[in-house]
Amino acid sequence: MPATEYQGSFLGRISIRRNQIASMDGNHEQDLEDLEIFQKHVADRFSDLLSASDATADASVDPLLSIAWLRKLLDVFLCCEAEFKALVFMGRDPSHIARPPLDRLIPELLERVVKALDVCNAVTHGVESVRHWHKLAEIAVTALEQRPIGEGQVRRAKKALSSLVASMTVEDKESINSKATERAWSFGRRGSKDRIAGQFRSLSWTVSKSWSAAKQIQLMLGNIAAPRGAESTGLASPVFVMSIVLSFVTWTLVAAIPCQERSGLPTHFPIPRQLPWAQSIIGLQDRIGEDWKKKEKKGSAGLLEEMQKMEKLGQSLIEFADSFHFPAEPERVEEVAAQVTELAETCRKMEEGLGPLQQQIREVFHRMVRSRGEMLDILDQAGKVSSPIM
């Protein structure tokens, strides 16, 4: 069943059942069943992402960390987030949220959301850098598609590709966003939400040059702990699942797309391997983490599949330009033509996918803003319910 279909089925099930039940206190078995379904959906969705990334020989499959694959990842996040809210909050007495351990875990999750919002902003700006590289690659493709290939076309292609490769391989801290240190960021601490005409908007200030995407991810992962004992069958469990999903998705975006200061990006997640829903996430994390360790040593701009292809093809075509003499040997022209065709196809995918990806990141951002506001309201209600009457 497609993700959106079983998401709708799950949300409908919870809505109907909780409308029929006045009190949830004596309904632990139903909660356990809903928790099991939620965890199964998480497992199935990430298993699909892992399986797709393994099918490298199938040209119709979206490679791991390609633009199309990242869009599927964001779809998975949106589905998981909607089901999480339904499971933990829909139809529940706010006083349940005021009880341990949720009185601690929900505020901690909200702090992770704050950091994830800033990461989304940084990644959105990173997509703009990718768009610039895409334009440079298109210049090179247009020049090298000319026939016959002359010295003028080769010089123009080399200039564009040299700028492309140089900007993609310098250290993140010294390159990406170094010219744009003032950006619109999300929130401060709890309670700093702003509603205008029923809509949330970001708060803006000057971001420090020392802001670090890697540090944000480290802080998101720092206090995540799997629930134990009785907590493992209660609402602490879906909060843990959602914390991991949120952290994994933002970590993946940071690894794939250039953004400010990624040196030291963590590659370990605090997930017990025996949890059935966690196996596919761990598998993806292991694969991406290994690739990141290799790329980080080179100061690479990121792991986005299209960017890696662009970098590899760009370097090869620069070598061709360096040794070019008119007229070029027919065999060499044929080899270069194949590389130019591949680069043109990469550019096409970027042209079609970068805009929708950027829009989807914004959608995730605004969904988290709304959800955070809703959860803050519930926490406020829970605080009033639990406060003693004077």
PDB file of C-alpha atoms in Angstrom, residues 106-114 117 186-195 200-203 205 368-369 371-380:
ATOM      1  CA  ILE A 106       8.156  16.486  24.515  1.00  0.00           C
ATOM      2  CA  PRO A 107      10.073  19.709  25.385  1.00  0.00           C
ATOM      3  CA  GLU A 108      13.299  17.945  24.339  1.00  0.00           C
ATOM      4  CA  LEU A 109      11.707  17.024  21.016  1.00  0.00           C
ATOM      5  CA  LEU A 110      10.622  20.639  20.537  1.00  0.00           C
ATOM      6  CA  GLU A 111      14.236  21.749  21.041  1.00  0.00           C
ATOM      7  CA  ARG A 112      15.283  19.332  18.297  1.00  0.00           C
ATOM      8  CA  VAL A 113      12.634  20.841  16.046  1.00  0.00           C
ATOM      9  CA  VAL A 114      14.139  24.307  16.617  1.00  0.00           C
ATOM     10  CA  LEU A 117      14.295  24.423  11.407  1.00  0.00           C
ATOM     11  CA  SER A 186      13.769  30.162  12.501  1.00  0.00           C
ATOM     12  CA  PHE A 187      13.298  30.419  16.249  1.00  0.00           C
ATOM     13  CA  GLY A 188      14.964  31.141  19.519  1.00  0.00           C
ATOM     14  CA  ARG A 189      13.812  29.144  22.521  1.00  0.00           C
ATOM     15  CA  ARG A 190      10.429  27.831  23.503  1.00  0.00           C
ATOM     16  CA  GLY A 191       7.615  30.320  23.212  1.00  0.00           C
ATOM     17  CA  SER A 192       9.159  32.495  20.496  1.00  0.00           C
ATOM     18  CA  LYS A 193       6.456  31.746  17.938  1.00  0.00           C
ATOM     19  CA  ASP A 194       4.738  34.515  16.067  1.00  0.00           C
ATOM     20  CA  ARG A 195       1.302  34.348  14.451  1.00  0.00           C
ATOM     21  CA  PHE A 200       3.562  31.440  11.356  1.00  0.00           C
ATOM     22  CA  ARG A 201       6.571  33.378  10.153  1.00  0.00           C
ATOM     23  CA  SER A 202      10.280  33.014  10.811  1.00  0.00           C
ATOM     24  CA  LEU A 203      12.114  35.373  13.119  1.00  0.00           C
ATOM     25  CA  TRP A 205      18.607  37.905  12.846  1.00  0.00           C
ATOM     26  CA  MET A 368       7.374  21.635  11.684  1.00  0.00           C
ATOM     27  CA  VAL A 369       6.523  25.238  12.543  1.00  0.00           C
ATOM     28  CA  SER A 371       3.309  21.226  14.619  1.00  0.00           C
ATOM     29  CA  ARG A 372       5.604  22.924  17.089  1.00  0.00           C
ATOM     30  CA  GLY A 373       2.992  25.599  17.710  1.00  0.00           C
ATOM     31  CA  GLU A 374       0.300  22.962  18.221  1.00  0.00           C
ATOM     32  CA  MET A 375       2.468  21.041  20.680  1.00  0.00           C
ATOM     33  CA  LEU A 376       3.308  24.209  22.588  1.00  0.00           C
ATOM     34  CA  ASP A 377      -0.407  24.924  22.926  1.00  0.00           C
ATOM     35  CA  ILE A 378      -0.988  21.411  24.265  1.00  0.00           C
ATOM     36  CA  LEU A 379       1.878  21.819  26.728  1.00  0.00           C
ATOM     37  CA  ASP A 380       0.348  25.096  27.897  1.00  0.00           C
TER      38      ASP A 380
END
